[in-house]
Tab-separated table of N, CA, C and O in Angstrom:
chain	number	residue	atom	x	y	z
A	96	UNK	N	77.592	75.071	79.213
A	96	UNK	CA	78.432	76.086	78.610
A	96	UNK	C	78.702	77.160	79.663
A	96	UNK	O	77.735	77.648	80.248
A	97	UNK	N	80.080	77.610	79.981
A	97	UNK	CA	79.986	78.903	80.645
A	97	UNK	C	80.578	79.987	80.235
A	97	UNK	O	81.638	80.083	79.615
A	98	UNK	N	79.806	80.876	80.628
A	98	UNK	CA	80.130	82.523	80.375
A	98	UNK	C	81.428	83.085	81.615
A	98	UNK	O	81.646	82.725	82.772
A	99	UNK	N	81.824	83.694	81.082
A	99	UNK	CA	82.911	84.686	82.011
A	99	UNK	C	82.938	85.775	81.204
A	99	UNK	O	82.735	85.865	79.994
A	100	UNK	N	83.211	86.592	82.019
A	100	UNK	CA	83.813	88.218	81.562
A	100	UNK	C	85.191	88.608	81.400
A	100	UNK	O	85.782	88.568	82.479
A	101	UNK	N	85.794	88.912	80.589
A	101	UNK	CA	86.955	89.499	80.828
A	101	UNK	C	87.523	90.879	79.889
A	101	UNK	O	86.995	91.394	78.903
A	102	UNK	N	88.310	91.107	80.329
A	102	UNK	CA	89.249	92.469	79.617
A	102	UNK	C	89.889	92.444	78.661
A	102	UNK	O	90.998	91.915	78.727
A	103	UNK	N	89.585	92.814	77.843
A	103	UNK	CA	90.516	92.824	76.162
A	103	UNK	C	91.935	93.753	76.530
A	103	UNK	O	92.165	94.452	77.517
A	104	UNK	N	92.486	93.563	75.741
A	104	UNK	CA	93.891	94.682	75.097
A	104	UNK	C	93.736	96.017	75.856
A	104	UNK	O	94.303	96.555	76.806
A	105	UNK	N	92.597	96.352	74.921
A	105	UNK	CA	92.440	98.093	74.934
A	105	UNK	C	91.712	98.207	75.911
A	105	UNK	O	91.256	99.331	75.696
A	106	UNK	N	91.105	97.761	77.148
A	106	UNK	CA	90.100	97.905	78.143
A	106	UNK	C	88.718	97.396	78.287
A	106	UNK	O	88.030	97.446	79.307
A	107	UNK	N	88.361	96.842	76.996
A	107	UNK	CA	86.856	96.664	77.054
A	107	UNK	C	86.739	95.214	77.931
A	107	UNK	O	87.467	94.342	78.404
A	108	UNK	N	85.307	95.577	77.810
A	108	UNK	CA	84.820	94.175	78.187
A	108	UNK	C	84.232	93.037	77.372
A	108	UNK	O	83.369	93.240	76.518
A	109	UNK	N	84.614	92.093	77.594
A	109	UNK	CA	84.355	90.571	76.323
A	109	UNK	C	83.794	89.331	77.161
A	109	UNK	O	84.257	89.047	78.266
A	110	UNK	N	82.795	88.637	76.574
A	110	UNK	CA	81.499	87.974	77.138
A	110	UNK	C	82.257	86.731	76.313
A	110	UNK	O	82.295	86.828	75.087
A	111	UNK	N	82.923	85.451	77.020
A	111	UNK	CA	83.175	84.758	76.067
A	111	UNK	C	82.902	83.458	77.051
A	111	UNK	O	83.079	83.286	78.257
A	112	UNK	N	82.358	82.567	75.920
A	112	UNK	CA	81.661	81.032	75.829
A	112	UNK	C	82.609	80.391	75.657
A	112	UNK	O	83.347	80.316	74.674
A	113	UNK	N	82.651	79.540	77.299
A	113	UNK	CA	83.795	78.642	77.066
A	113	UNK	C	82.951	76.843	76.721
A	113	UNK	O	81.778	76.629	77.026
A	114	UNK	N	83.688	75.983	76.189
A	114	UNK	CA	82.836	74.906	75.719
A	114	UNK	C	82.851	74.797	74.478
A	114	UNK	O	82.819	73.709	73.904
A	115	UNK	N	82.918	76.254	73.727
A	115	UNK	CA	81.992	76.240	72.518
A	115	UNK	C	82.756	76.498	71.288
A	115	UNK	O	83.798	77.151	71.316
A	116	UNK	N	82.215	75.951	70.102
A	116	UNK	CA	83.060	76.608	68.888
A	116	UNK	C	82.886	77.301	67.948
A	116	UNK	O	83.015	77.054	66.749
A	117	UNK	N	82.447	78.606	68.705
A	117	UNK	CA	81.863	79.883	68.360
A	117	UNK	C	83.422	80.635	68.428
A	117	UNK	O	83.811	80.579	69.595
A	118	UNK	N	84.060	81.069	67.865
A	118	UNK	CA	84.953	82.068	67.381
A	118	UNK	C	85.351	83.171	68.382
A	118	UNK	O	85.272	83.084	69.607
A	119	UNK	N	85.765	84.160	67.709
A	119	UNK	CA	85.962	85.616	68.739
A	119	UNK	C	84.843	85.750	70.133
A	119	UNK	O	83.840	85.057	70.306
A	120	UNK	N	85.281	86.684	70.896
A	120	UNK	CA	84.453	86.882	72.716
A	120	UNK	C	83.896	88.242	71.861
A	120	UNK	O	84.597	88.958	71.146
A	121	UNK	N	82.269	88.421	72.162
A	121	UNK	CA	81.729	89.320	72.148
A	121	UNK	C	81.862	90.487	73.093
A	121	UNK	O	81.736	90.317	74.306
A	122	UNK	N	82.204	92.088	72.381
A	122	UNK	CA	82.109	92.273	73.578
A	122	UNK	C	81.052	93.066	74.194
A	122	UNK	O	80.220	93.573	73.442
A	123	UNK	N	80.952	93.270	75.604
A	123	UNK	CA	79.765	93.590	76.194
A	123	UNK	C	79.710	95.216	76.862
A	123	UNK	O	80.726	95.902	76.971
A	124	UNK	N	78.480	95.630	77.234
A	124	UNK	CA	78.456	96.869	77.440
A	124	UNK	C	78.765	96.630	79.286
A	124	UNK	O	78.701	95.559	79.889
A	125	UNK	N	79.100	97.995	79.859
A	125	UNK	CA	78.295	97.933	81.192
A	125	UNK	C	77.854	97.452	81.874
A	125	UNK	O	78.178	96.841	82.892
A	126	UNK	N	76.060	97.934	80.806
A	126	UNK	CA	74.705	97.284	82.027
A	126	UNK	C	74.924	95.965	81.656
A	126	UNK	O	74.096	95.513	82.447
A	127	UNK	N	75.393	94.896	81.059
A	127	UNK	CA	75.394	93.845	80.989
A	127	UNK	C	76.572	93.456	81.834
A	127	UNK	O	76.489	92.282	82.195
A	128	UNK	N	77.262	93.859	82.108
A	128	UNK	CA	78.480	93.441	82.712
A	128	UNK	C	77.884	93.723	84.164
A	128	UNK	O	78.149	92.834	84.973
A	129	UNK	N	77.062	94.886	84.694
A	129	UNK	CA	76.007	94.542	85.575
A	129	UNK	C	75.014	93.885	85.901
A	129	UNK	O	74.819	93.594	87.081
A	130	UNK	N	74.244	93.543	84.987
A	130	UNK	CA	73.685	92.187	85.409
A	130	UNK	C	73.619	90.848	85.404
A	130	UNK	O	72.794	89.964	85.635
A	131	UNK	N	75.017	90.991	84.986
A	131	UNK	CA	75.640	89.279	84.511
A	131	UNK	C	76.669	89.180	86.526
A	131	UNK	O	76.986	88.097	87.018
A	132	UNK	N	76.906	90.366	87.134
A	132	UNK	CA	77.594	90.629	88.650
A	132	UNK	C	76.319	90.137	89.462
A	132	UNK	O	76.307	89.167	90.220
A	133	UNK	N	75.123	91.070	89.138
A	133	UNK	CA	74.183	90.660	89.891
A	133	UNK	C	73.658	89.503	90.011
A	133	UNK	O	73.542	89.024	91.139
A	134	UNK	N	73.101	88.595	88.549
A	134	UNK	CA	73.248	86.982	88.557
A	134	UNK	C	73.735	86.559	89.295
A	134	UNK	O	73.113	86.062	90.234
A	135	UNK	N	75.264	86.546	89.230
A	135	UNK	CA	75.973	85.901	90.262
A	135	UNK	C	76.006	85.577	90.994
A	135	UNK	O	76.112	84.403	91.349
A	136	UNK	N	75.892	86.947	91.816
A	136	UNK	CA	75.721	87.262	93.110
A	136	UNK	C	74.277	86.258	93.779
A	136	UNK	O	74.158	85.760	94.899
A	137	UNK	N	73.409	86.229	92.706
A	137	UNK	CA	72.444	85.689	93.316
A	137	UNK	C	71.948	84.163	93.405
A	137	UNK	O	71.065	83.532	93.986
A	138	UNK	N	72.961	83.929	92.543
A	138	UNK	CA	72.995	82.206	92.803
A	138	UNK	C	72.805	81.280	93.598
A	138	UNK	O	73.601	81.613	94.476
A	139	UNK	N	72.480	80.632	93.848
A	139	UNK	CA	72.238	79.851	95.296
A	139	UNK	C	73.879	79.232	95.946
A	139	UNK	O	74.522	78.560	95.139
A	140	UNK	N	74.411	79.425	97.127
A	140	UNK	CA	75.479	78.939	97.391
A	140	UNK	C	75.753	77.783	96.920
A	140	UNK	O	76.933	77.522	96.691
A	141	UNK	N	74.819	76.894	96.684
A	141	UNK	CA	75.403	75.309	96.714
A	141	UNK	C	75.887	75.224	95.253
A	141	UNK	O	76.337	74.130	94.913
A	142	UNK	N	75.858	76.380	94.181
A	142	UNK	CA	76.267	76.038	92.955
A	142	UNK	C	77.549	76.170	92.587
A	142	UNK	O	78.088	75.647	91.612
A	143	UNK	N	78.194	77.133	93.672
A	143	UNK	CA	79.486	77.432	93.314
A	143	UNK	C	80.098	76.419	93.866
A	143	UNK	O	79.634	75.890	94.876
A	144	UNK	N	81.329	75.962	93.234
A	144	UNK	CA	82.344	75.272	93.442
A	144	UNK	C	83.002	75.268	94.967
A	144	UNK	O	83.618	76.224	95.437
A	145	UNK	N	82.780	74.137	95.584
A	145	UNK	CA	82.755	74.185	97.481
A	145	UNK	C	84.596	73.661	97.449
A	145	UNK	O	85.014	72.641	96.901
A	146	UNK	N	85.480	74.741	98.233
A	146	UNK	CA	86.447	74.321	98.585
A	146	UNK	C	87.063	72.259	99.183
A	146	UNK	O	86.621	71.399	99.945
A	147	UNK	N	88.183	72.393	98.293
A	147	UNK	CA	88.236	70.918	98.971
A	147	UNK	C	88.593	70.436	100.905
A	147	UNK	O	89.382	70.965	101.688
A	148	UNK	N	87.727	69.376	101.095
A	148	UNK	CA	87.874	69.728	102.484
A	148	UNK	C	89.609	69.275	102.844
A	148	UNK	O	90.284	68.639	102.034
A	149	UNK	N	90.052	69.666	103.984
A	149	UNK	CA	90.816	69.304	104.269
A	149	UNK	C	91.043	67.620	105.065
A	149	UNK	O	90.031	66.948	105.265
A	150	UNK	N	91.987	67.245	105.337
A	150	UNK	CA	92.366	65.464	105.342
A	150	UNK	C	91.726	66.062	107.305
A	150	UNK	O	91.881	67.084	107.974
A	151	UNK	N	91.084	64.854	107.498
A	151	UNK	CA	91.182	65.165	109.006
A	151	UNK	C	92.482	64.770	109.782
A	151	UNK	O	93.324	64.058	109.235
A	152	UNK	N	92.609	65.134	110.783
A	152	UNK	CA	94.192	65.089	111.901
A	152	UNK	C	93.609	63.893	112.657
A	152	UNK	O	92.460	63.831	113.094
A	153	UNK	N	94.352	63.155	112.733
A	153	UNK	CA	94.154	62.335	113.933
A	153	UNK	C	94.396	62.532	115.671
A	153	UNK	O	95.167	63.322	116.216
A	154	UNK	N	93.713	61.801	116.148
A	154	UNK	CA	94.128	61.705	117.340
A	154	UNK	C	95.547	61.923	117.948
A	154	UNK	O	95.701	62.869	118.720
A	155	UNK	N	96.348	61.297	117.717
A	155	UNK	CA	97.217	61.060	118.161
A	155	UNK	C	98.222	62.803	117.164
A	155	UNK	O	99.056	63.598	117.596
A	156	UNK	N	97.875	62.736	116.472
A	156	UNK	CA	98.586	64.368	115.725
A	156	UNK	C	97.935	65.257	116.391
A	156	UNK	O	98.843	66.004	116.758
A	157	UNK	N	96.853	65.733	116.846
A	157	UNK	CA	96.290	66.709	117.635
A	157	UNK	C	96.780	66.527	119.017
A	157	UNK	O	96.705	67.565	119.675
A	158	UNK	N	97.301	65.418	119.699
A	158	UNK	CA	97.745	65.311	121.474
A	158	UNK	C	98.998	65.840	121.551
A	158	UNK	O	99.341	66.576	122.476
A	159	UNK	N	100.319	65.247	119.868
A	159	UNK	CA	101.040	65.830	119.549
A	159	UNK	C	101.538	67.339	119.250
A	159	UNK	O	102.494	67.903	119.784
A	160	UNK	N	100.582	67.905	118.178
A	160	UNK	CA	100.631	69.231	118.811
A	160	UNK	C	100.657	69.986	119.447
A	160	UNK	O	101.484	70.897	119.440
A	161	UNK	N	99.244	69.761	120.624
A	161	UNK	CA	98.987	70.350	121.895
A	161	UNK	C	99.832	70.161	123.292
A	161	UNK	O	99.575	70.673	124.382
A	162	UNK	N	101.078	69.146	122.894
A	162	UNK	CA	101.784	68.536	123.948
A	162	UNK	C	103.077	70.052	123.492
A	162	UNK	O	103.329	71.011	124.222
A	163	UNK	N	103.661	69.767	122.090
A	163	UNK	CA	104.442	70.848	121.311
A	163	UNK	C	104.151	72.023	122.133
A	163	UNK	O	105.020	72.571	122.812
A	164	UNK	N	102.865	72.437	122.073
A	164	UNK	CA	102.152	73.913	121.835
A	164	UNK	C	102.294	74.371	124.039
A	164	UNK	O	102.496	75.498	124.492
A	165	UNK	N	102.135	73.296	124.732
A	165	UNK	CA	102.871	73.350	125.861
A	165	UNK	C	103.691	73.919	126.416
A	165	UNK	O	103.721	74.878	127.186
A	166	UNK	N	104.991	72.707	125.605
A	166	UNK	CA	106.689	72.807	126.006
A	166	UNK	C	107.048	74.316	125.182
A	166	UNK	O	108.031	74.932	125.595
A	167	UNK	N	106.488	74.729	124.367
A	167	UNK	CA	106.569	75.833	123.876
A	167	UNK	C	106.207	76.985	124.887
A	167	UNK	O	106.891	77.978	125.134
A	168	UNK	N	105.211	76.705	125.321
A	168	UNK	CA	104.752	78.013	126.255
A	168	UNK	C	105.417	78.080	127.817
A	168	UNK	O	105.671	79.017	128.574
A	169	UNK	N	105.562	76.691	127.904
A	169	UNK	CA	106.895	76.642	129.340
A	169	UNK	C	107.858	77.004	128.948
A	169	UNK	O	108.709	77.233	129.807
A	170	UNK	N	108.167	77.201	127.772
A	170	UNK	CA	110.058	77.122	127.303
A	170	UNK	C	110.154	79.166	127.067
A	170	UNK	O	111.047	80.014	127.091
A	171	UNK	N	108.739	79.144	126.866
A	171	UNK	CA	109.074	80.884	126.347
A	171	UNK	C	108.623	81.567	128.016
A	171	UNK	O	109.563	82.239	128.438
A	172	UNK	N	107.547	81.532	128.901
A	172	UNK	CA	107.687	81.704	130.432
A	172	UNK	C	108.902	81.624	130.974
A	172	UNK	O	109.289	82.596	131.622
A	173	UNK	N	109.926	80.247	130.809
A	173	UNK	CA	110.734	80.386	131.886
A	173	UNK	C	111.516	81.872	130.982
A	173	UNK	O	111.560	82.922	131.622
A	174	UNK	N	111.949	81.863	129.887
A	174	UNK	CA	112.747	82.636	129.255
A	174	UNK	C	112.411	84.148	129.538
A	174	UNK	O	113.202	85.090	129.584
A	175	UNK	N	110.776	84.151	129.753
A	175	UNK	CA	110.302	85.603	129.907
A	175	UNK	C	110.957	85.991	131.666
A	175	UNK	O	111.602	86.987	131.992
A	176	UNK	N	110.512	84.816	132.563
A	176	UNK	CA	111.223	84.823	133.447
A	176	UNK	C	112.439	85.562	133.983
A	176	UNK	O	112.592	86.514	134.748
A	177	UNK	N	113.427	84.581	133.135
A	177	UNK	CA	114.823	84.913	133.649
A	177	UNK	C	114.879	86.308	132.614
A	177	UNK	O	115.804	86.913	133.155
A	178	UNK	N	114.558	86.953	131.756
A	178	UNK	CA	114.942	87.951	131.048
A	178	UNK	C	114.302	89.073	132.154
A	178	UNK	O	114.795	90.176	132.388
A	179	UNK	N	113.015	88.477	132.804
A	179	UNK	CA	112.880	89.791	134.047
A	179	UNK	C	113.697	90.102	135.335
A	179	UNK	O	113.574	91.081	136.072
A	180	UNK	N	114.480	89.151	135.434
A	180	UNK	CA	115.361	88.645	136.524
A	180	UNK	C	116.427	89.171	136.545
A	180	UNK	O	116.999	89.310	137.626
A	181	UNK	N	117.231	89.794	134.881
A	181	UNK	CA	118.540	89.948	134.928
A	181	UNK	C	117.310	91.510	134.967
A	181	UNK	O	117.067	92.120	136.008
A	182	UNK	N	116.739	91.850	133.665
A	182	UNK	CA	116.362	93.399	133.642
A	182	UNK	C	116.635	93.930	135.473
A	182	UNK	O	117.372	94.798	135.942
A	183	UNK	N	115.913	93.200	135.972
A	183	UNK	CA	115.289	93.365	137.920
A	183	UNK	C	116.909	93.960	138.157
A	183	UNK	O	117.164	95.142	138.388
A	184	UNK	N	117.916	92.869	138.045
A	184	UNK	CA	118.887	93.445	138.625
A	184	UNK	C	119.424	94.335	138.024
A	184	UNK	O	119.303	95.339	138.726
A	185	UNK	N	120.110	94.639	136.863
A	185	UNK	CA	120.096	95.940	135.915
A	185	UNK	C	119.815	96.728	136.466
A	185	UNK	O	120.725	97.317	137.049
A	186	UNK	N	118.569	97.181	136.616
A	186	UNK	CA	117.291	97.942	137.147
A	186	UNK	C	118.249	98.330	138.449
A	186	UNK	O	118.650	99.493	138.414
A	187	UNK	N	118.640	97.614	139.486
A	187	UNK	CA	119.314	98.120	140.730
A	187	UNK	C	120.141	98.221	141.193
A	187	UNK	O	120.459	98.489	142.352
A	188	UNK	N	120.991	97.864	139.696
A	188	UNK	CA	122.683	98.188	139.841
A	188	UNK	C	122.497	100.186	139.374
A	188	UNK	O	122.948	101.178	139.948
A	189	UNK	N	121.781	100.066	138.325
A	189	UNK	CA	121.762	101.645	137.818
A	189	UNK	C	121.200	102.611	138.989
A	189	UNK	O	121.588	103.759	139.207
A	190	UNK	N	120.351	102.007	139.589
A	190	UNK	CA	119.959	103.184	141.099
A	190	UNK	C	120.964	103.214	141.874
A	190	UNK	O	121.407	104.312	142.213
A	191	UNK	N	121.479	102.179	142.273
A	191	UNK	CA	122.566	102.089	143.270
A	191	UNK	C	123.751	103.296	142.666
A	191	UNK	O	124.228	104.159	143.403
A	192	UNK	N	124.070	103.163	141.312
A	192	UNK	CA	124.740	103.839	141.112
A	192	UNK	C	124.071	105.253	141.185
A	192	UNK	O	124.712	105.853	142.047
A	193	UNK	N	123.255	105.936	140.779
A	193	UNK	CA	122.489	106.856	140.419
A	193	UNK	C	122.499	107.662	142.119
A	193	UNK	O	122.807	108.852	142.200
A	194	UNK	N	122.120	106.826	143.418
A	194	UNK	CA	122.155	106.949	144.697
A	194	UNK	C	123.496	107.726	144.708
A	194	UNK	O	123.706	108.875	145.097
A	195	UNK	N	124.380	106.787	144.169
A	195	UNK	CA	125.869	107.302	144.923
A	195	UNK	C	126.439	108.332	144.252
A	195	UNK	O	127.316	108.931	144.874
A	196	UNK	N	126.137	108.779	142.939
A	196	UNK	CA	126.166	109.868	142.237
A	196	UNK	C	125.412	111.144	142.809
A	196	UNK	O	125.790	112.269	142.480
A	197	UNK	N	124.168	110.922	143.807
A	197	UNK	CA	123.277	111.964	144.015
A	197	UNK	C	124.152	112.254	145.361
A	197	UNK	O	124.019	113.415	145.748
A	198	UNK	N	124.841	111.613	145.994
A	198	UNK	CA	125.584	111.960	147.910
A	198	UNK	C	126.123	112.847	147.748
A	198	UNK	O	126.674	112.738	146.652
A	199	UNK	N	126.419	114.079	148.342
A	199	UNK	CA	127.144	114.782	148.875
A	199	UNK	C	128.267	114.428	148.729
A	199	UNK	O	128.248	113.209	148.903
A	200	UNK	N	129.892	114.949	148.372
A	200	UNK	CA	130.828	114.216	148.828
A	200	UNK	C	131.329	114.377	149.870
A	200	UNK	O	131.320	115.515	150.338
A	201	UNK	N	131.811	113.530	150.442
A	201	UNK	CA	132.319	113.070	151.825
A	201	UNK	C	133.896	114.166	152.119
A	201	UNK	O	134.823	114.217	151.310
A	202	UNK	N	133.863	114.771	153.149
A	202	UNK	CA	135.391	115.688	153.160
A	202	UNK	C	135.557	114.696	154.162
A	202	UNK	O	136.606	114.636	154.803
Protein backbone atom coordinates (compact mmCIF):
# COMPACT_ATOMS: atom_id res chain seq x y z
CA UNK A 1 0.00 0.00 0.00
CA UNK A 2 1.39 3.51 -0.47
CA UNK A 3 1.09 6.68 1.29
CA UNK A 4 1.68 10.13 -0.39
CA UNK A 5 0.95 13.54 0.77
CA UNK A 6 -0.81 16.00 -0.94
CA UNK A 7 -2.73 19.44 -0.97
CA UNK A 8 -6.41 19.76 -0.80
CA UNK A 9 -8.56 22.77 -2.30
CA UNK A 10 -8.21 25.03 0.62
CA UNK A 11 -4.39 24.31 1.48
CA UNK A 12 -4.31 21.53 3.83
CA UNK A 13 -2.55 18.61 3.91
CA UNK A 14 -4.15 14.95 3.06
CA UNK A 15 -2.41 11.50 3.85
CA UNK A 16 -4.00 9.31 1.20
CA UNK A 17 -3.71 5.33 0.66
CA UNK A 18 -3.28 4.47 -2.64
CA UNK A 19 -4.23 0.55 -3.31
CA UNK A 20 -6.94 0.77 -1.01
CA UNK A 21 -10.72 0.98 -0.62
CA UNK A 22 -10.80 3.17 2.15
CA UNK A 23 -12.77 6.35 1.01
CA UNK A 24 -11.84 10.13 1.54
CA UNK A 25 -7.58 11.19 2.22
CA UNK A 26 -7.18 11.93 5.82
CA UNK A 27 -5.96 14.91 6.55
CA UNK A 28 -2.69 15.40 8.34
CA UNK A 29 -1.07 17.85 10.66
CA UNK A 30 2.51 19.33 10.20
CA UNK A 31 4.53 17.23 12.56
CA UNK A 32 3.31 14.39 10.60
CA UNK A 33 3.87 15.77 7.37
CA UNK A 34 7.41 16.05 9.08
CA UNK A 35 8.04 12.90 9.85
CA UNK A 36 6.52 11.14 7.08
CA UNK A 37 9.75 13.92 4.92
CA UNK A 38 12.08 12.56 7.35
CA UNK A 39 11.14 8.71 6.68
CA UNK A 40 11.81 9.33 3.41
CA UNK A 41 14.57 10.87 3.45
CA UNK A 42 15.88 8.01 5.27
CA UNK A 43 15.21 5.16 3.24
CA UNK A 44 17.81 3.18 1.95
CA UNK A 45 18.66 4.26 -1.77
CA UNK A 46 18.05 0.96 -3.31
CA UNK A 47 14.22 1.37 -2.53
CA UNK A 48 13.46 4.14 -4.57
CA UNK A 49 12.59 3.63 -8.01
CA UNK A 50 16.25 3.56 -10.09
CA UNK A 51 16.02 5.59 -13.36
CA UNK A 52 15.76 3.54 -16.63
CA UNK A 53 19.19 2.93 -17.97
CA UNK A 54 19.85 4.24 -21.11
CA UNK A 55 20.33 1.81 -24.60
CA UNK A 56 24.17 1.62 -24.88
CA UNK A 57 25.86 3.45 -28.23
CA UNK A 58 27.78 1.38 -30.17
CA UNK A 59 30.99 1.40 -31.48
CA UNK A 60 30.70 2.42 -34.56
CA UNK A 61 27.95 5.52 -33.31
CA UNK A 62 30.53 6.80 -30.84
CA UNK A 63 33.64 6.92 -33.87
CA UNK A 64 30.70 8.58 -35.72
CA UNK A 65 30.16 11.22 -33.48
CA UNK A 66 33.62 11.94 -32.50
CA UNK A 67 34.59 12.02 -36.29
CA UNK A 68 31.20 14.82 -36.52
CA UNK A 69 32.49 16.50 -33.29
CA UNK A 70 36.02 17.03 -35.35
CA UNK A 71 34.85 18.37 -38.78
CA UNK A 72 32.90 20.58 -36.54
CA UNK A 73 35.76 22.02 -34.69
CA UNK A 74 37.92 22.35 -38.03
CA UNK A 75 34.92 23.91 -39.76
CA UNK A 76 34.37 26.55 -36.81
CA UNK A 77 38.68 27.30 -36.49
CA UNK A 78 39.00 27.83 -40.06
CA UNK A 79 35.85 30.28 -39.79
CA UNK A 80 37.30 31.82 -36.52
CA UNK A 81 40.31 32.17 -38.72
CA UNK A 82 39.27 33.96 -41.66
CA UNK A 83 36.79 36.22 -39.48
CA UNK A 84 40.32 37.36 -37.77
CA UNK A 85 41.79 37.94 -41.10
CA UNK A 86 39.21 40.29 -42.57
CA UNK A 87 38.75 42.05 -38.70
CA UNK A 88 43.14 42.24 -39.11
CA UNK A 89 42.57 44.11 -42.22
CA UNK A 90 39.61 46.38 -41.15
CA UNK A 91 41.74 47.01 -38.24
CA UNK A 92 44.41 48.72 -40.87
CA UNK A 93 42.42 50.20 -43.31
CA UNK A 94 40.84 52.43 -40.24
CA UNK A 95 44.54 53.48 -38.98
CA UNK A 96 45.69 54.11 -42.30
CA UNK A 97 42.92 56.28 -42.56
CA UNK A 98 43.05 57.73 -39.02
CA UNK A 99 47.18 58.38 -39.97
CA UNK A 100 46.12 60.46 -42.89
CA UNK A 101 43.50 62.37 -41.06
CA UNK A 102 46.16 63.14 -38.19
CA UNK A 103 49.03 64.87 -41.23
CA UNK A 104 49.41 68.21 -41.39
CA UNK A 105 48.11 69.44 -44.66
CA UNK A 106 50.41 69.64 -47.34
CA UNK A 107 50.62 73.58 -48.94
Amino acid sequence: MERTAARGGSGELFLAWGGSAQGSPVPISGRAVFELQRRQAMEPPGRKEKPKAKEPVSRVEKARQKSAQQELKQRQRAEIYALNRVMTELEQQQFDEFCKQMQPPRE
